[in-house]
Amino acid sequence: MSKQPHIIVNNLTMAYGDFIIQQNLNFTVNEDDIFILMGGSGCGKSTLLRHLVGLKQPAKGTVFYRDTNFWQTNIQQRREIMRQNGILYQSGALWSSMTLAENISLPLAEYTDLTPAEIKELASLKLALVGLSGFEDYYPSEISGGMQKRAGLARAIALDPKILFFDEPSAGLDPISAKLLDDLILELRDSLGATIIMVTHELASIFAIGSNAVFLDTDSKTMIASGAPKTLLKECTDSTVQQFLTRGNTR
Amino acid sequence: MTKPPLKSNYKLVINNKDHIELQLSGDWVIGKLLPDLKNVVESLPDLHNSQPFSITGDMLGKWDSRLVSFILLLTEYLAKKNIKLNISTLPTGVQSLIQLATAVPLRKDAIKKHDSPSIVEQIGSKALDTFSEVEKFVNFMGETWLSFIRFFHGKARFRKQDFWLIVQQCGPEALPIITLISLLMGLILAFMGAIQLRLFGADIYVANLVAIGMSREMGAMMTAIIMAGRTGAAFAAKLGTMQVNEEIDAFKTMGIAAMDFLVLPRIFALILMMPILTLYSNVIGILGGLFVATGMMDISFVEYYLQTKQSITLVDWSTGIFKSTVYGLLIAVIGCMSGIQCGRNASAVGDATTQAVVRSIVIIIVTDAIFTLLFESMGI
């Protein structure tokens, strides 16, 4: 099966006012990819993610979702596309005044015509998928950081999204939890058939699950490498990329 | 590939007398009307222990979590009857999702109990809460007092620039709103008085009414209420956010007392600015009265001025100023207390802010009532 492009980024420039963060970004995310956005701290990875999910409008260039130019379509179609995205924010971003079950139920109640009982079943299922069954009535403040991440993931997959975005999913987790989260992401990708786009610094994750990547550079304000992380490690000659991928131990 | 039927359905087949097979067909997705598990269960024949039971999806169209949820519930139901559901012919995606969902068993101890307490219990726990709130307040006042003592012994330190910044925030920056409210307060007092006093030709006494009303009561009270909403809330939000970000813990671990460093400058700033703002508010209120008197009634500027000058004494001004100092202390203490005792999540900051404003306003009015009675009995 040949891979279909899912998101195409063309000549994208990101800027806050006159301050350019990154420019001339060109890359394609294929279906079923686990696409990694890498780069040093402050190079604009999270900003790029915000552009991809439709939270920020690009200063220049286009973002295509399949055949649709995201910023050229009407609001309704844009919402339709955004609804098919599941996003896990850096700190979970669970709504703190709602229980975990309510957090997951809200999008379901908003976008489907399921009965409350069915929504409850689905919310329990999503929590079970991330290993949190029994925690339906807990508030986000009552559970640990790792559990909040997983609950955030449960909310992200509430509507069976086509694309899952992750903003540093394993930041702040111990190595074992991070590994379990990686496994969970892989399993969910395989069973839900979703495309995954991830911002991460975790080299272990990058090599373990990344199938494609771009590397953003702070100094030249553009992408300086793209490809599968393992190939990049072997073949990329750029010293910044090599240093990043080897934690500074350039061979 | 044949196109699967769109209607989601199931068919029960019993093979070789014993083997039950549930054949799924159509799309099992969100947005479709799906068969109810209850109906499925009801249509099952009498089951016996470890009866072979499988679920097949040769005719299955699209599927999503609805299908997984259905199968999980069925598995749970069958497990109670000691029957294992065979899902080995379903799409691998479904199988792995089910495996994932059952990988971590339900933590029974995690489930919260929903028991609604009786009315007696509710009243009791409310009363206990109130007591502990009062206790906390007294504790905080005590700590503030200790901090004061440390300060006058030269042991408590805070940064001067912090103090002046807070002074600016709760002094000059509050002037516009104090001007507006005080002016309107003076106008309202004069209007109300004018109509009544005109009845027996005592028009000129509107000056007394406004001057005494503003300087003894309304000036201090309105300033206090504005500052409770403006500055008290700001203190609570600021300290609450610092608590959430563990900034206060960072002070503590460096051996810096949060009371000295954060609370003291706020209390001093408000105690300093409240009397000044109240004085200003009194003057503006009297000015508002002047507008009504000269504009609506037959009173000249000079008449109004002389009458005002004659009617108020230093005692009237002093009671207002004294009260405002006490209000300033209360607002600052309550605002800081709500902030420092804030919980550790984002919504707690909102709660702390609300709490600060509500408590300050209640305490201001209660204190005002006490002061009025006290001054009355003392003949001031």
PDB file of C-alpha atoms in Angstrom, chain B residues 201-320:
ATOM      1  CA  GLY B 201     -37.213  74.709  53.399  1.00  0.00           C
ATOM      2  CA  ALA B 202     -33.919  73.528  54.829  1.00  0.00           C
ATOM      3  CA  ASP B 203     -32.193  73.359  51.445  1.00  0.00           C
ATOM      4  CA  ILE B 204     -28.857  74.604  52.725  1.00  0.00           C
ATOM      5  CA  TYR B 205     -28.448  71.584  55.002  1.00  0.00           C
ATOM      6  CA  VAL B 206     -27.756  69.453  51.971  1.00  0.00           C
ATOM      7  CA  ALA B 207     -24.150  70.600  52.467  1.00  0.00           C
ATOM      8  CA  ASN B 208     -24.119  69.153  56.002  1.00  0.00           C
ATOM      9  CA  LEU B 209     -25.652  65.912  54.788  1.00  0.00           C
ATOM     10  CA  VAL B 210     -23.098  65.388  52.038  1.00  0.00           C
ATOM     11  CA  ALA B 211     -20.111  66.505  54.087  1.00  0.00           C
ATOM     12  CA  ILE B 212     -20.909  64.400  57.149  1.00  0.00           C
ATOM     13  CA  GLY B 213     -22.193  61.458  55.102  1.00  0.00           C
ATOM     14  CA  MET B 214     -19.076  61.315  52.983  1.00  0.00           C
ATOM     15  CA  SER B 215     -16.487  61.986  55.673  1.00  0.00           C
ATOM     16  CA  ARG B 216     -17.907  59.715  58.375  1.00  0.00           C
ATOM     17  CA  GLU B 217     -19.282  56.830  56.317  1.00  0.00           C
ATOM     18  CA  MET B 218     -19.460  56.720  52.575  1.00  0.00           C
ATOM     19  CA  GLY B 219     -15.943  57.876  51.724  1.00  0.00           C
ATOM     20  CA  ALA B 220     -14.218  55.186  53.727  1.00  0.00           C
ATOM     21  CA  MET B 221     -16.803  52.531  52.920  1.00  0.00           C
ATOM     22  CA  MET B 222     -16.889  53.045  49.149  1.00  0.00           C
ATOM     23  CA  THR B 223     -13.097  53.264  48.944  1.00  0.00           C
ATOM     24  CA  ALA B 224     -12.826  50.065  50.967  1.00  0.00           C
ATOM     25  CA  ILE B 225     -15.276  48.196  48.751  1.00  0.00           C
ATOM     26  CA  ILE B 226     -13.527  49.373  45.592  1.00  0.00           C
ATOM     27  CA  MET B 227     -10.141  48.407  46.997  1.00  0.00           C
ATOM     28  CA  ALA B 228     -11.461  45.008  48.105  1.00  0.00           C
ATOM     29  CA  GLY B 229     -12.590  44.300  44.559  1.00  0.00           C
ATOM     30  CA  ARG B 230      -9.535  45.799  42.961  1.00  0.00           C
ATOM     31  CA  THR B 231      -6.524  45.305  45.178  1.00  0.00           C
ATOM     32  CA  GLY B 232      -7.663  42.533  47.538  1.00  0.00           C
ATOM     33  CA  ALA B 233      -8.529  40.390  44.541  1.00  0.00           C
ATOM     34  CA  ALA B 234      -5.217  41.253  42.882  1.00  0.00           C
ATOM     35  CA  PHE B 235      -3.272  40.229  46.011  1.00  0.00           C
ATOM     36  CA  ALA B 236      -5.131  36.920  46.214  1.00  0.00           C
ATOM     37  CA  ALA B 237      -4.642  36.184  42.503  1.00  0.00           C
ATOM     38  CA  LYS B 238      -0.965  37.096  42.569  1.00  0.00           C
ATOM     39  CA  LEU B 239      -0.079  35.097  45.681  1.00  0.00           C
ATOM     40  CA  GLY B 240      -2.371  32.255  44.586  1.00  0.00           C
ATOM     41  CA  THR B 241      -0.566  31.974  41.262  1.00  0.00           C
ATOM     42  CA  MET B 242       2.752  32.038  43.082  1.00  0.00           C
ATOM     43  CA  GLN B 243       1.505  29.216  45.291  1.00  0.00           C
ATOM     44  CA  VAL B 244       0.463  27.176  42.235  1.00  0.00           C
ATOM     45  CA  ASN B 245       3.870  27.722  40.605  1.00  0.00           C
ATOM     46  CA  GLU B 246       5.642  26.661  43.815  1.00  0.00           C
ATOM     47  CA  GLU B 247       7.239  30.116  43.993  1.00  0.00           C
ATOM     48  CA  ILE B 248       6.248  30.451  47.638  1.00  0.00           C
ATOM     49  CA  ASP B 249       7.906  27.114  48.387  1.00  0.00           C
ATOM     50  CA  ALA B 250      11.018  28.449  46.671  1.00  0.00           C
ATOM     51  CA  PHE B 251      11.044  31.387  49.112  1.00  0.00           C
ATOM     52  CA  LYS B 252      10.557  29.088  52.076  1.00  0.00           C
ATOM     53  CA  THR B 253      13.358  26.718  51.105  1.00  0.00           C
ATOM     54  CA  MET B 254      15.726  29.676  50.784  1.00  0.00           C
ATOM     55  CA  GLY B 255      14.899  30.644  54.334  1.00  0.00           C
ATOM     56  CA  ILE B 256      12.935  33.724  53.303  1.00  0.00           C
ATOM     57  CA  ALA B 257       9.671  34.067  55.188  1.00  0.00           C
ATOM     58  CA  ALA B 258       6.828  34.514  52.722  1.00  0.00           C
ATOM     59  CA  MET B 259       5.022  36.521  55.391  1.00  0.00           C
ATOM     60  CA  ASP B 260       7.812  39.094  55.547  1.00  0.00           C
ATOM     61  CA  PHE B 261       8.653  39.188  51.896  1.00  0.00           C
ATOM     62  CA  LEU B 262       5.222  39.064  50.276  1.00  0.00           C
ATOM     63  CA  VAL B 263       2.568  39.895  52.843  1.00  0.00           C
ATOM     64  CA  LEU B 264       4.162  42.734  54.809  1.00  0.00           C
ATOM     65  CA  PRO B 265       4.795  45.100  51.878  1.00  0.00           C
ATOM     66  CA  ARG B 266       1.211  44.586  50.714  1.00  0.00           C
ATOM     67  CA  ILE B 267      -0.203  45.353  54.155  1.00  0.00           C
ATOM     68  CA  PHE B 268       1.992  48.421  54.576  1.00  0.00           C
ATOM     69  CA  ALA B 269       1.154  49.700  51.107  1.00  0.00           C
ATOM     70  CA  LEU B 270      -2.576  49.400  51.627  1.00  0.00           C
ATOM     71  CA  ILE B 271      -2.477  50.859  55.158  1.00  0.00           C
ATOM     72  CA  LEU B 272      -0.537  53.793  53.721  1.00  0.00           C
ATOM     73  CA  MET B 273      -2.742  54.375  50.695  1.00  0.00           C
ATOM     74  CA  MET B 274      -6.224  53.751  52.107  1.00  0.00           C
ATOM     75  CA  PRO B 275      -6.382  56.943  54.267  1.00  0.00           C
ATOM     76  CA  ILE B 276      -5.074  59.041  51.387  1.00  0.00           C
ATOM     77  CA  LEU B 277      -7.584  57.584  48.968  1.00  0.00           C
ATOM     78  CA  THR B 278     -10.368  58.059  51.508  1.00  0.00           C
ATOM     79  CA  LEU B 279      -9.421  61.696  52.026  1.00  0.00           C
ATOM     80  CA  TYR B 280      -9.479  62.161  48.273  1.00  0.00           C
ATOM     81  CA  SER B 281     -12.790  60.368  48.027  1.00  0.00           C
ATOM     82  CA  ASN B 282     -14.319  62.660  50.694  1.00  0.00           C
ATOM     83  CA  VAL B 283     -13.250  65.772  48.818  1.00  0.00           C
ATOM     84  CA  ILE B 284     -14.556  64.482  45.491  1.00  0.00           C
ATOM     85  CA  GLY B 285     -17.856  63.423  47.114  1.00  0.00           C
ATOM     86  CA  ILE B 286     -18.347  66.897  48.560  1.00  0.00           C
ATOM     87  CA  LEU B 287     -17.584  68.293  45.107  1.00  0.00           C
ATOM     88  CA  GLY B 288     -20.378  66.081  43.718  1.00  0.00           C
ATOM     89  CA  GLY B 289     -22.749  67.539  46.306  1.00  0.00           C
ATOM     90  CA  LEU B 290     -21.675  70.996  45.254  1.00  0.00           C
ATOM     91  CA  PHE B 291     -22.660  70.310  41.638  1.00  0.00           C
ATOM     92  CA  VAL B 292     -26.173  69.316  42.677  1.00  0.00           C
ATOM     93  CA  ALA B 293     -26.543  72.194  45.128  1.00  0.00           C
ATOM     94  CA  THR B 294     -25.394  74.890  42.710  1.00  0.00           C
ATOM     95  CA  GLY B 295     -26.975  73.339  39.645  1.00  0.00           C
ATOM     96  CA  MET B 296     -30.364  72.243  40.936  1.00  0.00           C
ATOM     97  CA  MET B 297     -30.976  74.314  44.042  1.00  0.00           C
ATOM     98  CA  ASP B 298     -30.718  77.977  44.862  1.00  0.00           C
ATOM     99  CA  ILE B 299     -27.444  77.663  46.707  1.00  0.00           C
ATOM    100  CA  SER B 300     -24.373  79.579  45.667  1.00  0.00           C
ATOM    101  CA  PHE B 301     -20.855  78.209  45.721  1.00  0.00           C
ATOM    102  CA  VAL B 302     -19.845  80.386  48.662  1.00  0.00           C
ATOM    103  CA  GLU B 303     -22.903  79.444  50.705  1.00  0.00           C
ATOM    104  CA  TYR B 304     -22.240  75.784  50.123  1.00  0.00           C
ATOM    105  CA  TYR B 305     -18.579  76.183  50.976  1.00  0.00           C
ATOM    106  CA  LEU B 306     -19.237  78.045  54.215  1.00  0.00           C
ATOM    107  CA  GLN B 307     -21.962  75.627  55.261  1.00  0.00           C
ATOM    108  CA  THR B 308     -19.702  72.657  54.586  1.00  0.00           C
ATOM    109  CA  LYS B 309     -16.833  74.225  56.474  1.00  0.00           C
ATOM    110  CA  GLN B 310     -19.083  74.888  59.417  1.00  0.00           C
ATOM    111  CA  SER B 311     -20.710  71.485  59.509  1.00  0.00           C
ATOM    112  CA  ILE B 312     -17.737  69.158  59.687  1.00  0.00           C
ATOM    113  CA  THR B 313     -15.245  68.867  62.462  1.00  0.00           C
ATOM    114  CA  LEU B 314     -11.856  67.253  62.616  1.00  0.00           C
ATOM    115  CA  VAL B 315     -13.500  64.387  64.526  1.00  0.00           C
ATOM    116  CA  ASP B 316     -15.728  63.560  61.538  1.00  0.00           C
ATOM    117  CA  TRP B 317     -12.741  63.480  59.220  1.00  0.00           C
ATOM    118  CA  SER B 318     -10.679  61.467  61.680  1.00  0.00           C
ATOM    119  CA  THR B 319     -13.286  58.747  62.212  1.00  0.00           C
ATOM    120  CA  GLY B 320     -13.443  58.184  58.447  1.00  0.00           C
TER     121      GLY B 320
END
